[in-house]
XYZ file of C-alpha atoms in Angstrom:
616
model
C -15.022 -3.000 -23.149
C -13.865 0.616 -23.018
C -13.997 3.323 -20.400
C -13.643 6.059 -23.007
C -17.323 5.610 -23.829
C -19.449 5.512 -20.672
C -21.446 2.277 -20.486
C -25.208 2.532 -20.474
C -26.730 2.610 -16.985
C -30.357 2.541 -15.849
C -31.538 6.149 -15.646
C -31.153 8.022 -12.367
C -32.921 11.324 -11.804
C -31.188 14.438 -10.535
C -33.507 14.333 -7.539
C -32.338 10.811 -6.643
C -28.709 11.887 -6.912
C -29.369 14.974 -4.822
C -30.973 12.934 -2.045
C -28.058 10.496 -2.035
C -25.477 13.300 -1.974
C -27.194 14.765 1.078
C -27.161 11.381 2.825
C -23.490 10.900 2.027
C -22.690 14.375 3.350
C -24.596 13.778 6.576
C -22.853 10.442 7.155
C -19.487 12.076 6.460
C -20.155 14.841 8.968
C -20.981 12.302 11.693
C -17.490 10.873 11.376
C -15.119 13.759 10.612
C -12.739 14.581 13.455
C -11.069 18.007 13.527
C -7.674 16.568 14.455
C -7.460 14.480 11.268
C -4.512 12.088 11.395
C -3.576 13.378 14.835
C -6.269 11.057 16.218
C -3.684 8.281 15.786
C -0.365 7.674 17.492
C 2.673 5.708 16.401
C 3.525 2.340 17.852
C 6.724 3.651 19.397
C 8.015 4.947 22.712
C 5.826 3.598 25.504
C 3.764 1.816 22.852
C 6.785 0.395 21.038
C 5.932 -3.139 22.090
C 3.047 -3.066 19.592
C 5.638 -2.972 16.800
C 8.096 -5.512 18.249
C 9.042 -8.420 15.997
C 7.476 -11.626 17.358
C 9.084 -13.803 14.677
C 12.786 -12.912 14.793
C 15.440 -14.219 17.147
C 15.611 -11.759 20.073
C 19.168 -12.928 20.843
C 20.428 -12.271 17.305
C 23.684 -10.336 17.081
C 26.497 -9.847 14.570
C 29.645 -7.846 14.080
C 29.259 -4.421 12.398
C 30.028 -4.333 8.689
C 32.334 -1.817 7.033
C 32.499 -3.408 3.615
C 31.464 -2.250 0.155
C 28.661 -3.426 -2.160
C 27.620 -2.154 -5.550
C 23.938 -1.803 -4.646
C 22.281 -1.464 -1.243
C 18.508 -1.884 -1.071
C 16.589 -0.549 1.922
C 13.590 -2.817 2.510
C 12.965 -6.518 1.969
C 9.339 -6.488 0.870
C 8.233 -6.950 -2.720
C 9.666 -3.561 -3.710
C 13.116 -4.449 -2.417
C 12.943 -7.986 -3.784
C 11.945 -6.715 -7.223
C 14.764 -4.174 -7.171
C 17.220 -6.917 -6.247
C 15.883 -9.318 -8.872
C 15.905 -6.773 -11.687
C 19.376 -5.504 -10.740
C 20.628 -9.084 -10.699
C 19.179 -9.602 -14.171
C 20.971 -6.409 -15.235
C 24.292 -7.945 -14.206
C 24.826 -6.450 -10.764
C 26.536 -9.108 -8.640
C 27.093 -7.339 -5.318
C 23.640 -6.601 -3.854
C 22.756 -6.149 -0.197
C 19.169 -5.942 1.054
C 18.765 -4.342 4.485
C 15.555 -5.283 6.268
C 14.204 -4.588 9.777
C 12.357 -7.900 9.907
C 13.891 -11.314 10.314
C 13.349 -12.375 6.685
C 12.013 -11.241 3.333
C 8.327 -10.477 2.874
C 7.670 -6.912 4.005
C 4.006 -6.510 4.879
C 3.578 -10.274 4.407
C 6.316 -10.899 6.964
C 4.632 -8.740 9.587
C 0.971 -9.466 8.892
C 0.060 -13.077 9.675
C -3.373 -12.595 11.193
C -6.156 -15.176 10.789
C -7.735 -15.151 7.347
C -5.066 -13.017 5.682
C -5.218 -13.142 1.881
C -4.345 -10.770 -0.938
C -7.305 -8.827 -2.341
C -5.781 -8.646 -5.835
C -5.767 -11.844 -7.888
C -2.630 -13.780 -6.924
C -1.692 -14.534 -10.550
C -1.080 -10.829 -11.135
C -0.234 -9.722 -7.575
C 2.568 -12.148 -6.721
C 5.553 -10.984 -8.782
C 8.112 -12.965 -10.769
C 5.973 -16.089 -10.928
C 7.443 -17.260 -14.222
C 10.992 -16.476 -13.124
C 10.522 -18.499 -9.926
C 8.527 -21.212 -11.710
C 5.424 -21.086 -9.575
C 1.666 -20.824 -10.024
C -0.322 -19.845 -6.887
C -2.682 -22.409 -5.415
C -5.617 -19.989 -5.066
C -7.076 -17.127 -7.076
C -6.553 -14.987 -3.956
C -3.572 -16.441 -2.160
C -3.324 -16.734 1.624
C -0.635 -14.721 3.377
C 1.606 -17.674 4.158
C 1.776 -18.680 0.502
C 2.714 -15.105 -0.403
C 5.347 -14.915 2.345
C 6.928 -18.167 1.169
C 6.934 -16.844 -2.391
C 8.843 -13.771 -1.197
C 11.450 -16.102 0.267
C 11.540 -18.071 -2.982
C 12.353 -14.863 -4.865
C 15.215 -14.256 -2.428
C 16.595 -17.743 -3.122
C 16.039 -17.620 -6.889
C 17.978 -14.380 -7.270
C 20.587 -15.158 -4.598
C 19.535 -12.192 -2.459
C 20.089 -14.011 0.834
C 23.845 -14.076 0.206
C 24.581 -10.540 1.445
C 21.270 -9.660 3.103
C 21.204 -8.029 6.536
C 18.033 -8.848 8.476
C 16.957 -7.378 11.808
C 18.793 -4.262 10.676
C 17.395 -0.733 10.433
C 19.135 1.861 8.262
C 19.646 5.026 10.301
C 21.358 7.322 7.778
C 22.358 7.624 4.134
C 25.256 10.011 3.448
C 26.899 10.659 0.085
C 30.699 10.664 -0.014
C 31.680 13.241 -2.648
C 35.288 12.087 -2.836
C 34.492 8.431 -3.474
C 31.188 8.932 -5.352
C 29.354 6.424 -3.193
C 26.938 6.222 -0.288
C 27.800 5.543 3.330
C 25.012 3.443 4.833
C 24.738 3.553 8.619
C 22.542 1.170 10.619
C 21.386 0.481 14.153
C 23.869 -2.414 14.333
C 26.869 -0.159 14.013
C 27.353 -0.792 10.311
C 29.102 1.779 8.182
C 29.016 0.091 4.794
C 29.462 1.692 1.394
C 27.432 1.329 -1.783
C 27.697 2.748 -5.293
C 23.904 2.721 -5.645
C 21.117 2.842 -3.059
C 17.499 1.894 -3.720
C 14.946 2.708 -1.039
C 11.917 0.433 -0.980
C 10.783 0.711 2.605
C 7.117 0.602 1.681
C 4.108 2.768 2.398
C 2.311 0.367 4.750
C 5.078 -0.401 7.222
C 4.405 1.808 10.257
C 1.511 0.509 12.364
C -0.679 3.160 13.948
C -2.764 3.092 17.112
C -5.842 5.134 17.934
C -5.216 7.947 20.397
C -7.976 6.728 22.698
C -7.895 8.205 26.209
C -7.001 5.526 28.731
C -5.267 3.251 26.235
C -2.402 2.842 28.681
C -4.686 1.906 31.591
C -6.429 -1.182 30.190
C -5.310 -4.188 32.233
C -6.402 -6.899 29.842
C -4.461 -8.170 26.832
C -3.869 -6.009 23.722
C -2.080 -6.297 20.400
C -2.147 -4.888 16.864
C -3.293 -7.094 13.993
C 0.080 -6.634 12.272
C 1.683 -8.458 15.217
C -0.943 -11.126 15.857
C -0.449 -12.845 19.211
C -1.102 -16.529 18.571
C 0.367 -17.366 21.957
C -2.732 -15.673 23.394
C -5.356 -16.689 20.817
C -4.106 -20.098 19.775
C -4.570 -21.294 16.211
C -2.859 -19.962 13.115
C -3.626 -18.001 9.968
C -6.259 -20.588 9.054
C -8.179 -19.938 12.277
C -8.974 -22.305 15.169
C -8.352 -19.597 17.778
C -9.200 -22.089 20.510
C -7.701 -20.106 23.395
C -10.434 -17.486 22.910
C -13.212 -19.940 23.757
C -13.726 -18.298 27.169
C -12.654 -14.762 26.210
C -14.566 -11.555 25.536
C -12.766 -9.865 22.663
C -12.965 -6.319 21.302
C -11.835 -5.538 17.775
C -11.369 -1.828 17.039
C -11.453 -0.957 13.349
C -13.381 -2.330 10.364
C -11.103 -1.828 7.365
C -9.593 -4.427 5.034
C -7.838 -6.361 7.820
C -10.945 -6.627 9.998
C -12.952 -7.969 7.070
C -10.679 -11.028 7.092
C -10.200 -11.331 10.869
C -13.809 -10.994 12.069
C -15.092 -14.333 10.716
C -12.414 -16.217 12.680
C -12.858 -14.203 15.859
C -16.612 -14.618 15.626
C -16.278 -18.365 15.194
C -13.951 -18.911 18.156
C -14.366 -16.186 20.796
C -16.911 -16.510 23.590
C -18.020 -12.958 22.772
C -16.859 -10.578 20.072
C -17.540 -6.840 20.050
C -16.676 -5.151 16.735
C -16.235 -1.391 17.154
C -16.976 0.356 13.877
C -16.702 4.022 12.979
C -17.300 3.578 9.236
C -18.440 0.381 7.493
C -16.421 -0.898 4.554
C -17.857 -1.810 1.194
C -17.901 -5.616 1.175
C -18.259 -7.173 -2.256
C -18.118 -10.786 -3.427
C -14.690 -12.455 -3.255
C -15.491 -15.873 -4.769
C -12.081 -17.331 -3.985
C -11.337 -20.711 -5.508
C -8.436 -23.127 -5.981
C -6.341 -22.879 -9.100
C -7.447 -25.215 -11.871
C -4.455 -27.528 -12.581
C -5.436 -27.849 -16.241
C -5.450 -24.063 -16.614
C -2.088 -23.779 -14.837
C -0.501 -26.366 -17.120
C -1.808 -24.559 -20.205
C -0.065 -21.260 -19.466
C 2.325 -20.115 -22.188
C 5.499 -18.061 -21.595
C 4.670 -14.431 -20.957
C 1.292 -15.243 -19.442
C 1.786 -13.202 -16.263
C 2.837 -10.014 -18.031
C -0.117 -10.326 -20.411
C -2.529 -10.854 -17.520
C -1.086 -7.989 -15.441
C -1.215 -5.571 -18.362
C -4.771 -6.622 -19.123
C -5.874 -5.871 -15.559
C -3.942 -2.592 -15.396
C -5.425 -1.385 -18.664
C -8.945 -2.145 -17.484
C -8.696 -0.520 -14.061
C -6.939 2.499 -15.613
C -9.872 3.125 -17.908
C -8.619 1.504 -21.094
C -10.100 -1.004 -23.513
C -9.345 -4.738 -23.734
C -10.779 -7.449 -25.954
C -11.236 -9.851 -23.011
C -11.234 -9.336 -19.246
C -8.743 -12.031 -18.213
C -9.108 -11.511 -14.442
C -12.896 -11.041 -14.364
C -13.462 -10.211 -10.706
C -15.059 -7.496 -8.576
C -12.174 -5.121 -9.333
C -12.577 -5.303 -13.086
C -16.387 -5.349 -13.047
C -16.302 -1.955 -11.298
C -13.221 -0.698 -13.122
C -14.787 2.506 -14.416
C -15.412 3.664 -10.840
C -11.678 3.735 -10.147
C -11.534 6.834 -12.344
C -12.805 8.849 -9.377
C -9.601 8.127 -7.442
C -7.017 7.191 -10.071
C -7.905 9.230 -13.160
C -6.297 8.346 -16.454
C -7.065 8.943 -20.102
C -10.305 6.984 -19.806
C -13.335 9.077 -20.795
C -10.911 11.308 -22.709
C -13.477 11.973 -25.436
C -16.170 12.968 -22.941
C -16.846 16.451 -21.589
C -15.925 16.790 -17.881
C -19.539 17.353 -16.798
C -20.730 14.319 -18.752
C -17.859 12.251 -17.382
C -18.678 13.148 -13.781
C -22.367 12.456 -14.327
C -21.603 9.037 -15.847
C -19.287 8.148 -12.960
C -21.803 9.277 -10.348
C -24.620 7.270 -11.924
C -22.418 4.164 -12.130
C -21.400 4.755 -8.505
C -25.080 5.101 -7.520
C -25.877 1.661 -8.900
C -22.762 -0.043 -7.519
C -23.248 1.259 -3.989
C -26.930 0.299 -4.034
C -25.800 -3.188 -5.023
C -23.319 -3.249 -2.104
C -25.979 -2.086 0.354
C -28.521 -4.589 -0.984
C -26.008 -7.357 -0.384
C -25.900 -6.360 3.292
C -29.692 -6.706 3.526
C -29.540 -10.104 1.848
C -26.888 -11.520 4.189
C -27.497 -9.911 7.599
C -30.596 -11.101 9.428
C -31.081 -8.291 11.958
C -32.357 -5.134 10.204
C -30.745 -2.734 12.714
C -27.351 -4.386 12.379
C -27.704 -4.479 8.610
C -28.413 -0.757 8.521
C -25.247 -0.047 10.521
C -23.177 -2.148 8.110
C -24.301 -0.230 5.018
C -21.663 2.125 3.571
C -22.979 5.577 2.688
C -20.257 7.131 0.535
C -18.913 6.963 -3.016
C -17.318 3.659 -3.992
C -13.700 4.842 -4.157
C -13.803 6.906 -0.962
C -12.255 3.867 0.721
C -10.381 0.868 -0.625
C -13.036 -1.698 -1.534
C -13.029 -4.989 0.360
C -14.198 -8.466 -0.594
C -15.460 -11.322 1.566
C -17.871 -14.214 1.419
C -17.956 -14.573 5.239
C -17.657 -11.177 6.964
C -21.253 -9.958 6.808
C -22.673 -13.349 7.760
C -20.584 -13.335 10.957
C -22.939 -10.711 12.425
C -25.703 -13.320 12.414
C -23.900 -15.167 15.195
C -25.426 -14.681 18.655
C -21.990 -14.074 20.229
C -21.096 -11.208 17.858
C -22.122 -7.596 18.551
C -21.554 -4.634 16.246
C -20.940 -1.400 18.167
C -21.305 1.667 15.967
C -19.164 4.628 17.078
C -20.017 7.174 14.374
C -21.866 9.569 16.680
C -19.032 9.541 19.224
C -16.391 9.879 16.469
C -14.868 6.577 17.521
C -14.308 4.853 20.855
C -14.629 7.398 23.693
C -12.129 5.905 26.112
C -10.732 2.734 27.612
C -10.983 1.738 31.250
C -9.047 -0.864 33.161
C -11.628 -3.441 32.143
C -13.224 -2.383 28.892
C -14.217 -0.085 26.058
C -16.583 2.872 26.481
C -18.905 4.070 23.694
C -21.925 6.303 24.242
C -21.406 6.165 27.975
C -21.693 2.363 28.036
C -18.752 0.187 29.042
C -18.213 -3.088 27.223
C -16.151 -5.293 29.525
C -13.612 -7.373 27.627
C -10.581 -9.542 28.280
C -8.689 -8.556 25.133
C -8.560 -5.582 22.755
C -7.230 -6.070 19.226
C -6.357 -2.925 17.269
C -7.168 -3.265 13.574
C -6.336 0.369 12.904
C -4.007 0.071 9.948
C -0.812 1.858 9.019
C 0.568 5.233 8.167
C -0.087 5.443 4.443
C 2.179 6.975 1.837
C 4.869 7.770 4.399
C 8.323 6.247 3.978
C 11.355 6.735 6.184
C 12.728 9.235 3.677
C 9.593 11.334 3.231
C 8.945 11.385 6.991
C 12.531 12.289 7.867
C 12.977 9.209 10.072
C 15.699 8.090 7.665
C 18.029 11.099 7.281
C 19.578 11.480 3.821
C 22.520 13.789 3.077
C 23.503 14.317 -0.549
C 26.305 16.158 -2.278
C 28.115 18.663 -0.057
C 26.167 17.259 2.911
C 22.841 18.706 1.723
C 19.928 17.221 3.741
C 17.097 15.941 1.576
C 14.595 17.691 3.834
C 16.224 21.014 3.031
C 16.323 20.288 -0.702
C 12.609 19.464 -0.512
C 11.593 22.237 1.861
C 9.108 23.556 -0.718
C 7.939 20.063 -1.653
C 9.389 16.960 -3.305
C 11.428 17.474 -6.465
C 12.259 14.427 -8.582
C 12.584 13.191 -12.122
C 9.853 10.593 -12.705
C 9.634 10.089 -8.942
C 12.895 8.134 -8.781
C 15.858 10.458 -8.289
C 16.651 14.033 -7.325
C 19.307 16.589 -8.170
C 22.016 16.673 -5.503
C 21.433 13.041 -4.480
C 23.338 10.904 -6.970
C 22.759 7.171 -7.400
C 19.796 7.247 -5.003
C 16.615 5.650 -6.358
C 13.278 5.770 -4.563
C 10.523 3.259 -5.204
C 6.999 4.247 -4.240
C 4.028 6.389 -5.302
C 5.724 9.807 -5.223
C 5.492 11.850 -8.461
C 4.828 8.862 -10.694
C 1.664 6.781 -11.226
C -0.108 4.274 -9.030
C -2.712 1.528 -9.310
C -4.698 -0.816 -7.086
C -2.212 -3.584 -7.964
C 0.751 -1.728 -6.543
C 3.152 -4.673 -6.839
C 2.826 -4.435 -10.624
C 3.714 -0.750 -10.359
C 6.725 -1.612 -8.188
C 7.930 -4.108 -10.784
C 7.776 -1.472 -13.511
C 9.720 0.892 -11.232
C 12.332 -1.727 -10.348
C 12.773 -2.611 -14.019
C 13.285 1.052 -14.868
C 15.886 1.512 -12.120
C 17.713 -1.599 -13.312
C 17.789 -0.254 -16.872
C 19.227 3.048 -15.647
C 21.881 1.324 -13.538
C 22.791 -0.966 -16.442
C 23.291 2.078 -18.672
C 25.460 3.712 -16.012
C 27.608 0.600 -15.708
C 28.022 0.350 -19.499
C 29.074 3.985 -19.837
C 31.217 4.075 -16.709
C 29.188 6.962 -15.311
C 30.183 7.913 -11.798
C 26.763 9.247 -10.977
C 23.142 8.924 -11.981
C 21.557 12.275 -11.252
C 19.001 14.483 -12.990
C 19.710 18.121 -13.692
C 17.738 20.895 -12.001
C 16.129 21.591 -15.346
C 14.939 17.989 -15.754
C 13.502 18.091 -12.242
C 11.712 21.356 -12.939
C 10.260 20.047 -16.209
C 8.916 16.918 -14.519
C 7.463 18.911 -11.663
C 5.689 21.116 -14.215
C 4.367 17.978 -15.947
C 3.041 16.626 -12.646
C 1.320 19.944 -11.927
C -0.093 20.185 -15.435
C -1.508 16.671 -15.526
C -2.446 16.175 -11.877
C -6.120 15.411 -11.470
C -8.100 17.662 -9.178
C -9.418 15.174 -6.648
C -10.063 17.695 -3.895
C -13.788 18.003 -4.529
C -14.300 14.241 -4.658
C -12.238 13.623 -1.501
C -13.867 16.496 0.382
C -17.247 14.793 0.011
C -15.907 11.444 1.205
C -16.228 9.924 4.637
C -12.871 10.211 6.455
C -10.202 7.610 5.764
C -6.643 7.341 4.537
C -7.621 8.077 0.923
C -8.641 11.630 1.889
C -6.173 12.164 4.726
C -8.822 11.515 7.398
C -11.194 14.178 6.108
C -8.486 16.717 5.312
C -7.954 16.197 1.594
C -4.726 17.471 0.114
C -5.009 20.432 -2.205
C -2.513 19.032 -4.693
C -1.919 15.605 -6.162
C 1.643 14.336 -6.605
C 0.650 11.666 -9.129
C 1.025 11.604 -12.902
C -2.482 12.419 -14.046
C -2.562 10.302 -17.202
C -2.364 7.114 -15.144
C -0.031 4.107 -14.942
C -0.363 2.750 -18.478
C 0.665 6.092 -19.957
C 3.405 6.541 -17.340
C 4.994 3.178 -18.042
C 4.896 3.919 -21.772
C 6.515 7.305 -21.088
C 9.385 5.616 -19.220
C 9.976 3.136 -22.027
C 10.016 5.940 -24.577
C 12.336 8.021 -22.372
C 14.826 5.159 -22.174
C 14.633 4.476 -25.901
C 14.958 8.055 -27.120
C 17.997 9.275 -25.226
C 16.606 10.065 -21.799
C 19.278 7.965 -20.124
C 21.951 10.357 -21.395
C 20.331 13.124 -19.353
C 21.044 11.460 -15.996
C 24.462 9.860 -16.569
C 27.024 12.213 -15.072
C 30.754 12.120 -15.897
C 30.381 9.068 -18.085
C 33.629 7.632 -19.416
C 32.320 7.508 -22.992
C 31.430 11.197 -22.940
C 27.688 10.740 -22.576
C 25.689 12.647 -19.994
C 25.212 16.281 -19.013
C 28.177 18.245 -17.654
C 27.678 20.278 -14.546
C 28.177 24.003 -14.367
C 29.728 25.531 -11.260
C 26.368 26.489 -9.783
C 25.093 22.919 -10.151
C 27.667 21.605 -7.715
């Protein structure tokens, strides 16, 4: 299978495409709000209780630390765990992970709502399976299994030894004299580290809708990322028995709601699902792991499987689709959002036509599935997504759509009111009608693509006290997305100025492995600093600009969501336009052919670039 040659599709006339484009545009316009992301508010200040940690010890305390470690890692999710594991494999003994939560897990620590599973196959999503010696029990693992695997990584690589949980980093400041970072936290710590890796994630800050009256509702409320089992009863497997006499409102119908709704519908006396835009809901077909298959796996199986999936969804060719799920069967459609060198031999107009025709058929299939599973025609019509496939992250469920056949479940469409109008002391108002409820659950997601560093909530001061915000006042400047001139030994994991994919944990592992290789080279050479030159930064920025795909037109036609900045698409992409497979190959080549010498500063063996006076 290859994406470089568009697969044959049943013919679609230009008139059919034109009619569908008009429908998509009309549905988009019903939902666009002029304030964009300002329609949301952070779970902080008077709403800070929505982000409180329900799992950690509220009485926890410790003495401030003023010690020294070789590597400090900000964030204990999979990014931080992978950085710690790969650094440990590179020989770094003194590693400290700093994490706001009470344990490792990141998003899987915070999110424990009913029905939570990964939407990427667990055999390629859960990292370091061979290193830990584990094979997941399901093709799509439940959240608790993933959270326990995160803890297993921490134990396997001895990352608990120096970890600081329930600790938020408040500042990073470079000490020029000592060539190390001073790490300050909300627990009074003032520790030092030769290297700092930030892996605070891009789905860590819960957001709430800015609905008028949100502070006046007198019933119970919580965000799905802090599920209140004390109120609902049950656990992540369901049985929310305390809702048997409750009227429940769920606001939001994205990936989380797709998993939550079946359990709420099964257990609540009444469930009202407030939807602005329906998700695409494809087949999940989850199943237990075959023990015979698990026992047959040869060393290197996970890397082979991950690379196979990444190649497919990035538009490349493979002899066999090893994962064979709804992601890979629609792989060519990902080119609309995450372009790569797929279709490289096809003229742009022909490429776009092929993608649009494939999209036409896939979305008709998604909408036909709604008709097949939802009994009431009016409800089915409201659940049909009218937009291009990659306008929103696809979702997968074998139970969500069927839940709307229950007599106690009501779908409330809010498209024409651009969302919920307001809350009262007793309920939710849409279209002038009040729906009286006992509990409101916000399934409204997270700030996306915003880390503490990029948002400024984690101040960073580099050489000569230079604030990162000032250095980036005209936009981010990095080499390969990892490090910046003026900020030595600081490595950032995330999607900025590199390449991404739907299986982001695989991307994080490639990033962590690269950082570990760079640190290992610095340790071998005795380099005081790892830091790119201004010229290297400028060259990479030019590469990003040259190769960045122009997604503005596609996003502008999409219904609002986090992929298109809530209907305000960004004019410029900060991703490497050739895609993740090419980017990972570029990094390997860079390391092999002398690139490391470009970032090792004041190395004892004479390697590395020497600064001029104006570079100081």
